[in-house]
GROMACS .gro file of C-alpha atoms in nm:
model
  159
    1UNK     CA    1  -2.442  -0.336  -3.845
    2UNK     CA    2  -2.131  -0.523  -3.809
    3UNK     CA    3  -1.960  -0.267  -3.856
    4UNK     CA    4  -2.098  -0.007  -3.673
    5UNK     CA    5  -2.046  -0.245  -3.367
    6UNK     CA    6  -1.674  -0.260  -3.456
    7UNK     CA    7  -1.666   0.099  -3.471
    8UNK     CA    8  -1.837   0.111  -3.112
    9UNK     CA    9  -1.564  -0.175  -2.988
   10UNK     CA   10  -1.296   0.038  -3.097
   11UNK     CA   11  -1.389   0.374  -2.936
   12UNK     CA   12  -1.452   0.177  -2.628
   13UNK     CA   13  -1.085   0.041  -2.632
   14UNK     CA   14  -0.954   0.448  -2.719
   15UNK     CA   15  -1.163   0.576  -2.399
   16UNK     CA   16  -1.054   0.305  -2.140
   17UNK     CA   17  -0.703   0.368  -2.238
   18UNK     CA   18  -0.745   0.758  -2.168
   19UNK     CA   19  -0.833   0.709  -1.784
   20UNK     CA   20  -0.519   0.904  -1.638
   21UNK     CA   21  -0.604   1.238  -1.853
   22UNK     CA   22  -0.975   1.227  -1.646
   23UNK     CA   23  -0.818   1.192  -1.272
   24UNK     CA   24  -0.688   1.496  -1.067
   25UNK     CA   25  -0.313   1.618  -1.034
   26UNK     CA   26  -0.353   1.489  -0.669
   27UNK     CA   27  -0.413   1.164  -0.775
   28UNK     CA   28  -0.141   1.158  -1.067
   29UNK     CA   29   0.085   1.239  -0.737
   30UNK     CA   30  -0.056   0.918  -0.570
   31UNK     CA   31  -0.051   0.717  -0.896
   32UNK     CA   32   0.338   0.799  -0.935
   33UNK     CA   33   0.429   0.744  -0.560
   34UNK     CA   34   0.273   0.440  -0.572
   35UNK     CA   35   0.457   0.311  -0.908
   36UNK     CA   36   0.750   0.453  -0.809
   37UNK     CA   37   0.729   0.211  -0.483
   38UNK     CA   38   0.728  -0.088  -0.728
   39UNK     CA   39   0.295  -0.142  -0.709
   40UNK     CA   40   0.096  -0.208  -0.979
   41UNK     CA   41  -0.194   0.017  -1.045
   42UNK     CA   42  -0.491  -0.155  -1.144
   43UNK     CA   43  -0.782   0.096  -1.085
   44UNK     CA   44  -0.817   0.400  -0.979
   45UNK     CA   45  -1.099   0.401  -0.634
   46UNK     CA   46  -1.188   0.811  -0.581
   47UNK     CA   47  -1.054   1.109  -0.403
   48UNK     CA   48  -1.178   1.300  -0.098
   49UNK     CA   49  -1.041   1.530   0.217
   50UNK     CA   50  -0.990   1.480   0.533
   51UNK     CA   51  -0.936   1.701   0.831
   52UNK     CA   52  -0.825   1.614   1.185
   53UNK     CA   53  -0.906   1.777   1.479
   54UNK     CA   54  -0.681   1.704   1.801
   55UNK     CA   55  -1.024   1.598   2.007
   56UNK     CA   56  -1.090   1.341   1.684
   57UNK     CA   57  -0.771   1.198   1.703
   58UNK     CA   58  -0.913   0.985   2.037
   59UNK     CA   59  -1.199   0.815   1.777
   60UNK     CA   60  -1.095   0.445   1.731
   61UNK     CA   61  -1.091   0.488   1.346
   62UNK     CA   62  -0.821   0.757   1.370
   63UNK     CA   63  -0.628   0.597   1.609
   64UNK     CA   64  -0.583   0.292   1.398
   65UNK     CA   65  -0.516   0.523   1.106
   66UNK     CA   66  -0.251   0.728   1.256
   67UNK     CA   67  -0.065   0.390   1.422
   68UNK     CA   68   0.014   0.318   1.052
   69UNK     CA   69   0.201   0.640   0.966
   70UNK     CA   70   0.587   0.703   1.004
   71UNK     CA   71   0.502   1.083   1.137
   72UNK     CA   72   0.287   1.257   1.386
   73UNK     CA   73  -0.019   1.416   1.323
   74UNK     CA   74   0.079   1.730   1.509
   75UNK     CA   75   0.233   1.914   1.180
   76UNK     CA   76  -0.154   1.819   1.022
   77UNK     CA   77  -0.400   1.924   1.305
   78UNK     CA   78  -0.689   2.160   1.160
   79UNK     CA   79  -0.519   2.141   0.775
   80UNK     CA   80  -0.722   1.928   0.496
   81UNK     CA   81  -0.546   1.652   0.380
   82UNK     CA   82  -0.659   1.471   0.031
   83UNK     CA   83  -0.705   1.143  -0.030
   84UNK     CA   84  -0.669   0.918  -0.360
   85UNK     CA   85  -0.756   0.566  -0.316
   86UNK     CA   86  -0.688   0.292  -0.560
   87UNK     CA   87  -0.635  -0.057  -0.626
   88UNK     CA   88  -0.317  -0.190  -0.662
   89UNK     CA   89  -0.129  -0.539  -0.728
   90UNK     CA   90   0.218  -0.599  -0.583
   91UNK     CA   91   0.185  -0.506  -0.266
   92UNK     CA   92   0.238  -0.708   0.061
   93UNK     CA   93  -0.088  -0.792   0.150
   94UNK     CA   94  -0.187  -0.888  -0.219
   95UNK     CA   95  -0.250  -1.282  -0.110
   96UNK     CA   96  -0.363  -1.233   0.224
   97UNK     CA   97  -0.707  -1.341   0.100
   98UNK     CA   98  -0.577  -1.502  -0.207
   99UNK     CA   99  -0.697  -1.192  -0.421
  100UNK     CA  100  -0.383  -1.059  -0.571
  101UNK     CA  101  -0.528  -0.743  -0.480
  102UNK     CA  102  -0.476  -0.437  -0.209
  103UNK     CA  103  -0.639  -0.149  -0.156
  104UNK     CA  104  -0.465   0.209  -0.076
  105UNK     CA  105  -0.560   0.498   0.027
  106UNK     CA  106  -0.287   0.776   0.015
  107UNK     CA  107  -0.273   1.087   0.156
  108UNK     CA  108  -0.093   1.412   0.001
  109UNK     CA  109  -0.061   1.801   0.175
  110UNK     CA  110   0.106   2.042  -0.076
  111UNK     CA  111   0.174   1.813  -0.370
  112UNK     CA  112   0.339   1.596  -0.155
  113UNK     CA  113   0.280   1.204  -0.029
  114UNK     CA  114   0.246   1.249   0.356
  115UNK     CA  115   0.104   0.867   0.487
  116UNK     CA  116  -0.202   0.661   0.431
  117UNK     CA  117  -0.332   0.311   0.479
  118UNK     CA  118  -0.394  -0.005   0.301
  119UNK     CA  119  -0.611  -0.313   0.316
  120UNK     CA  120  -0.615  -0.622   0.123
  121UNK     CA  121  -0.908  -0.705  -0.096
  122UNK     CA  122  -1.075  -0.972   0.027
  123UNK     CA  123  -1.388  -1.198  -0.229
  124UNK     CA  124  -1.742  -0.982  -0.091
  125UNK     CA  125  -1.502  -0.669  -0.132
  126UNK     CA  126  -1.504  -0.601   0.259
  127UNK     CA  127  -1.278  -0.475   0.528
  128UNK     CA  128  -1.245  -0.603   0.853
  129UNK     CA  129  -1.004  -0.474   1.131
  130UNK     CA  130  -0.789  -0.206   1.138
  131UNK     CA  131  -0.574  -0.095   0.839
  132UNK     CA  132  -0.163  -0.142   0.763
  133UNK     CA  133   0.076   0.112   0.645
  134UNK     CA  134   0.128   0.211   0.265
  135UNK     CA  135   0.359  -0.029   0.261
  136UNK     CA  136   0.182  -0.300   0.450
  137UNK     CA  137   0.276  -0.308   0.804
  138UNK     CA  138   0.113  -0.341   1.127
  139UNK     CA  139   0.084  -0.107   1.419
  140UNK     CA  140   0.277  -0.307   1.582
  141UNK     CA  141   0.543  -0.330   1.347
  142UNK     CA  142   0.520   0.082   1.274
  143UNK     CA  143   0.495   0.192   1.606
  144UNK     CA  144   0.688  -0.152   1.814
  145UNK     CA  145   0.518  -0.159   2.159
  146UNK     CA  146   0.152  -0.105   2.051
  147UNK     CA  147   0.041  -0.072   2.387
  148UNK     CA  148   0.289   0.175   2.483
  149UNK     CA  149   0.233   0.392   2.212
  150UNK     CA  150  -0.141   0.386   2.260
  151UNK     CA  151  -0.112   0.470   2.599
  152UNK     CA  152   0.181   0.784   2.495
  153UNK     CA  153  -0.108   0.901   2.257
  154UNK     CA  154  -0.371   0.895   2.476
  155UNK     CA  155  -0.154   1.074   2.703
  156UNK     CA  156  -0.053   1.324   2.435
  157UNK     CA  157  -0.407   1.371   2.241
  158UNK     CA  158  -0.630   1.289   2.528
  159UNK     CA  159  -0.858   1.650   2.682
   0.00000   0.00000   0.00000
């Protein structure tokens, strides 16, 4: 019996160290962009699309997502965009809630790395307010004047 439970143990420790042949090449992309920006990657979250529509782009959820990119969405209006989200260590907000832990969500068009967002994970595993760059930052600190922006966006994206 002792044995057999060995056995068991051992296959266990083989198929958890397999996880990156199971995930897609989208999220090996994601995976290496985030390694490559010095993160840790502790787990690996899901994958899903996304599409924006210019008369979304008002919603409060995608305004908060777009003030956290370095580009436009204009080049991305109407295209699918995927999404790989993971958990990673090393990352700026890591101790905002003293978990050592962020999550990320990145987004890829044609094989390549185009934005995304991040959070920190806080102890019930929730997320309040509105999410940082990749790398961390604020919409303030992507965009500077926050309220000018918003009100250049509106402008721009509004019907």
């Amino acid at each position: 019996m002792l044995r057999y439970i060995v056995l068991v143990f051992i296959m266990l420790v083989f198929v958890g160290c397999t996880g990156d042949e199971s995930i897609s090449n989208h999220a090996v992309m994601a995976q290496d962009f985030l390694r490559h920006e010095g993160y840790e990657v502790v787990s690996y979250e899901g994958e899903g699309r996304r599409t924006f529509a210019k008369s979304e782009l008002l919603e409060l959820s995608n305004e908060q997502v777009w003030a956290v990119q370095y580009t436009e969405p204009d080049e991305y209006l109407n295209k699918q965009i995927e999404t790989v989200s993971f958990t990673v260590k090393n990352h700026p907000l890591d101790e905002q809630f003293n978990m050592g832990k962020t999550s990320v969500t990145v987004w890829l068009q044609n094989g390549e790395v185009i934005g995304g967002w991040s959070f920190p994970v806080s102890k019930k595993n929730d997320v309040a307010g509105a999410p940082s760059s990749l790398d961390g930052k604020t919409a303030e600190e992507v965009q500077g004047d926050y309220s000018k922006w918003l009100e250049q966006w509106r402008e721009k994206y509004g019907e």
